Structures are given as C-alpha cells and as structure tokens.
mmCIF file of C-alpha atoms in Angstrom:
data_model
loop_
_atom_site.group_PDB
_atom_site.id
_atom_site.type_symbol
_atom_site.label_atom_id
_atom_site.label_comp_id
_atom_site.label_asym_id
_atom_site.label_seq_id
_atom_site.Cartn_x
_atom_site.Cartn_y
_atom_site.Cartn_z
ATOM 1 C CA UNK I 1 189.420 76.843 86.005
ATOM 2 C CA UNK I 2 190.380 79.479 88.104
ATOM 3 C CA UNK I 3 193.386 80.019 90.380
ATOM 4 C CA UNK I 4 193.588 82.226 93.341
ATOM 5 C CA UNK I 5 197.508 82.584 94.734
ATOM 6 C CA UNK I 6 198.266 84.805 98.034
ATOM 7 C CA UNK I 7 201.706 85.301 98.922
ATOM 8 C CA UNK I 8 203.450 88.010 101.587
ATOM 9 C CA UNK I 9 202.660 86.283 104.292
ATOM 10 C CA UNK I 10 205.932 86.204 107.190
ATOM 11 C CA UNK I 11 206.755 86.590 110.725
ATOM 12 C CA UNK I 12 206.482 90.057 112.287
ATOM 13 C CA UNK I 13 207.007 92.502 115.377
ATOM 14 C CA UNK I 14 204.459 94.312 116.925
ATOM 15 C CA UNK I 15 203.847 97.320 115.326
ATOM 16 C CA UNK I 16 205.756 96.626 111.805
ATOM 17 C CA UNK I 17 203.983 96.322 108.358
ATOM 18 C CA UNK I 18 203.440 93.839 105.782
ATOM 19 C CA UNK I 19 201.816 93.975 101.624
ATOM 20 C CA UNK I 20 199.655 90.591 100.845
ATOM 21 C CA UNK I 21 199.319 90.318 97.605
ATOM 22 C CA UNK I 22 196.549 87.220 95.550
ATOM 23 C CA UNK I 23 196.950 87.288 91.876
ATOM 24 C CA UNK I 24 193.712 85.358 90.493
ATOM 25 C CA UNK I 25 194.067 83.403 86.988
ATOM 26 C CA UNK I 26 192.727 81.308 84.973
ATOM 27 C CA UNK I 27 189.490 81.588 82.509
ATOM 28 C CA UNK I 28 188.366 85.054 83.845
ATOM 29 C CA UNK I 29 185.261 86.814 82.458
ATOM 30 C CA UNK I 30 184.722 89.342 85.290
ATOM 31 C CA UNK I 31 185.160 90.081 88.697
ATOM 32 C CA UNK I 32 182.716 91.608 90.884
ATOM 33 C CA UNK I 33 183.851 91.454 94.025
ATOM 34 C CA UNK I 34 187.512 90.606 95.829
ATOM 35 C CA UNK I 35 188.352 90.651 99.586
ATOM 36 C CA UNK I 36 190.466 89.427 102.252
ATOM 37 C CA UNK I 37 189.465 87.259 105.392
ATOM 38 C CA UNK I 38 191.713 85.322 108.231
ATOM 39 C CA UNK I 39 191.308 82.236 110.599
ATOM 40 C CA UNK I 40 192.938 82.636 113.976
ATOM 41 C CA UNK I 41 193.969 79.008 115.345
ATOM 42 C CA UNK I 42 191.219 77.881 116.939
ATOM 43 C CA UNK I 43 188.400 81.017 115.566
ATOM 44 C CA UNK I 44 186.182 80.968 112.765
ATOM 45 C CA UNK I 45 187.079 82.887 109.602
ATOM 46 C CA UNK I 46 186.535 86.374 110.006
ATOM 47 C CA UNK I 47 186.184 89.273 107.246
ATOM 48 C CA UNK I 48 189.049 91.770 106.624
ATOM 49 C CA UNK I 49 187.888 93.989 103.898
ATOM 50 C CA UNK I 50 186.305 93.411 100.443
ATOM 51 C CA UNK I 51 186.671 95.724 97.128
ATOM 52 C CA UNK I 52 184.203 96.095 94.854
ATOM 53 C CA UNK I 53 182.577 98.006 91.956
ATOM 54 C CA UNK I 54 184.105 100.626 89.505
ATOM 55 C CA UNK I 55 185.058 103.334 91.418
ATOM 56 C CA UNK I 56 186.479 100.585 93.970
ATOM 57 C CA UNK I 57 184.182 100.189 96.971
ATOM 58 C CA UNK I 58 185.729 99.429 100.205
ATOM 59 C CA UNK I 59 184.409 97.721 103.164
ATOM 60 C CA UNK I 60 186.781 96.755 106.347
ATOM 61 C CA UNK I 61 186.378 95.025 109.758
ATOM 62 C CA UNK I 62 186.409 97.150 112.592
ATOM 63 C CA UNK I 63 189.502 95.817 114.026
ATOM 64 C CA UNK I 64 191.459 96.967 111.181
ATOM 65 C CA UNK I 65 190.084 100.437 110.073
ATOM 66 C CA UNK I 66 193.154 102.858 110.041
ATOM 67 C CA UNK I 67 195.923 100.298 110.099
ATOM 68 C CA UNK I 68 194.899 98.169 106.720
ATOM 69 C CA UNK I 69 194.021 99.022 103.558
ATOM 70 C CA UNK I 70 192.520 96.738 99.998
ATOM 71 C CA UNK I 71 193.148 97.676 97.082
ATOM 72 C CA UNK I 72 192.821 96.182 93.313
ATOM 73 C CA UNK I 73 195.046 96.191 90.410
ATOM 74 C CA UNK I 74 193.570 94.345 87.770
ATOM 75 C CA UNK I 75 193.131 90.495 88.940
ATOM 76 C CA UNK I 76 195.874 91.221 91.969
ATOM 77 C CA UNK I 77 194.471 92.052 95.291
ATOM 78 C CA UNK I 78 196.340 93.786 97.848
ATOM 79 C CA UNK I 79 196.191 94.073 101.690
ATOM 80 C CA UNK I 80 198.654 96.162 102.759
ATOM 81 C CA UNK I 81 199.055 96.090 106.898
ATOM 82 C CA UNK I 82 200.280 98.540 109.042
ATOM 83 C CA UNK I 83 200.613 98.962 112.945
ATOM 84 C CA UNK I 84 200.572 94.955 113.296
ATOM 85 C CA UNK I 85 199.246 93.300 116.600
ATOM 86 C CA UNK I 86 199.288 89.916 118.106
ATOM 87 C CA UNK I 87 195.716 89.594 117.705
ATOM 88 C CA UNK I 88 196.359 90.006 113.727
ATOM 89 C CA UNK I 89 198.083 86.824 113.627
ATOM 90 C CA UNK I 90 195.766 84.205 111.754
ATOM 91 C CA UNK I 91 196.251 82.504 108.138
ATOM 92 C CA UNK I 92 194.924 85.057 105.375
ATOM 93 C CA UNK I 93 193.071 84.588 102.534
ATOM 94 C CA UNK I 94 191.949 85.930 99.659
ATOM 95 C CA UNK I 95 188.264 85.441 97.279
ATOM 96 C CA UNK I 96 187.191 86.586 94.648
ATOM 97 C CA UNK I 97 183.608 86.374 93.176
ATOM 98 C CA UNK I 98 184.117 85.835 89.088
ATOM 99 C CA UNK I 99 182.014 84.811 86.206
ATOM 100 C CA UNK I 100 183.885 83.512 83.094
ATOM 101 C CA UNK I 101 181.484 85.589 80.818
ATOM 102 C CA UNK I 102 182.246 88.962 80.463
ATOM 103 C CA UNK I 103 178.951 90.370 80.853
ATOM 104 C CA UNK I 104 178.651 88.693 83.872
ATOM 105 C CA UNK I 105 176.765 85.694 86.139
ATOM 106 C CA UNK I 106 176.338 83.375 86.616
ATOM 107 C CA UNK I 107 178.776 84.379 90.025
ATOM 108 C CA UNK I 108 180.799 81.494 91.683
ATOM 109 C CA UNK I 109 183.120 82.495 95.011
ATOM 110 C CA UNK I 110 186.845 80.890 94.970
ATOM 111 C CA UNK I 111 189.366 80.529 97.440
ATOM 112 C CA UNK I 112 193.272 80.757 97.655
ATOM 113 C CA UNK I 113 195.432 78.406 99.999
ATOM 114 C CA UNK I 114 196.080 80.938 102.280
ATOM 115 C CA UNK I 115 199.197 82.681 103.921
ATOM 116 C CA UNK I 116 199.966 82.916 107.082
ATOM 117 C CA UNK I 117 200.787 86.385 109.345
ATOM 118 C CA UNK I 118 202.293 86.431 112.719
ATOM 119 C CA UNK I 119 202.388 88.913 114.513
ATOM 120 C CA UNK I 120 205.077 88.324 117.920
ATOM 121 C CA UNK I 121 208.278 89.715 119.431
#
C-alpha cells in the first residue's frame, strides 16, 4: 500500500510564508505525476500546482503564480508559499499518481489527509 503524509500546515499573517512538505511511502514503483490542491470551507477542491516528468514540469493555478512554488525531491513534494492571503486559507493536500512497477502503469491517484493553512491577522 501506499502512504501519502503532508505536514507544514499552521496559522499565518497576511503576507508571511510557509514550506508544505508530503513524503509518499509505501510499495513505490514510479511516480509520474505529484501536485498540490486545497478545499476552502464550503468550495470545491481546487488545483494548486502539479510536477511532473524528468526535467520537472510545472503547472500552477492562476491565483498563485509568483507567490508559490512545487517542487520534488525524490518521493517528498514541496509547496513552498510566499506572500500569503486570506483567500489562501483552505485544507491542503497532496497526490501523487504511482504505479508499483517500475516501468510503469497501470497508474492509480492517492491522497494524503490533508493540512490545514490559515491565512488571518
């Protein structure tokens, strides 16, 4: 089975920073794709930015271009925030899309518990 763990989640002020981190284990043959998405109370979940593909592909929401940035070590993810807002606060969570053969497929997506970011003053 496979395990997905975020942690880094924490109260905040406007404008400060925070690292997210999701370290993925388990029986792990490859990964093809990781990425970060959040549910606002109330809101559906919502994409924050994937990594993918050797060099690393990036892909991030509009909201957050410029003040977050993915990246990949290994099987940890990373979402490091900067220039925090209100509207960022939601629960955060990581996927990851993983075969347990090395060569790949057949894909299945999993899911961490989630973290939670709040953004207030």
């Amino acid at each position: 089975q496979v395990q997905l763990v975020e942690s880094g989640g924490d109260l905040v002020q406007p404008g400060g920073s925070l690292r997210l981190s999701c370290a993925a284990s388990g029986r792990i043959g490859k990964i093809s794709l990781m990425g970060w998405y959040r549910q606002a109370a109330g809101k559906e979940r919502e994409l924050v930015a994937t990594i993918t593909g050797i060099p690393d592909t990036t892909n991030y929401a509009d909201s957050v271009k410029g003040r977050f940035t993915i990246s990949r070590n290994a099987n940890t993810l990373y979402l490091q925030m900067t220039d925090l807002k209100p509207e960022d606060t939601a629960v955060y969570y990581c996927n990851a899309r993983i075969s347990i053969y090395s060569f790949g497929g057949p894909w299945r997506d999993y899911w961490g518990q989630g973290t939670q970011v709040t953004v207030s003053s």
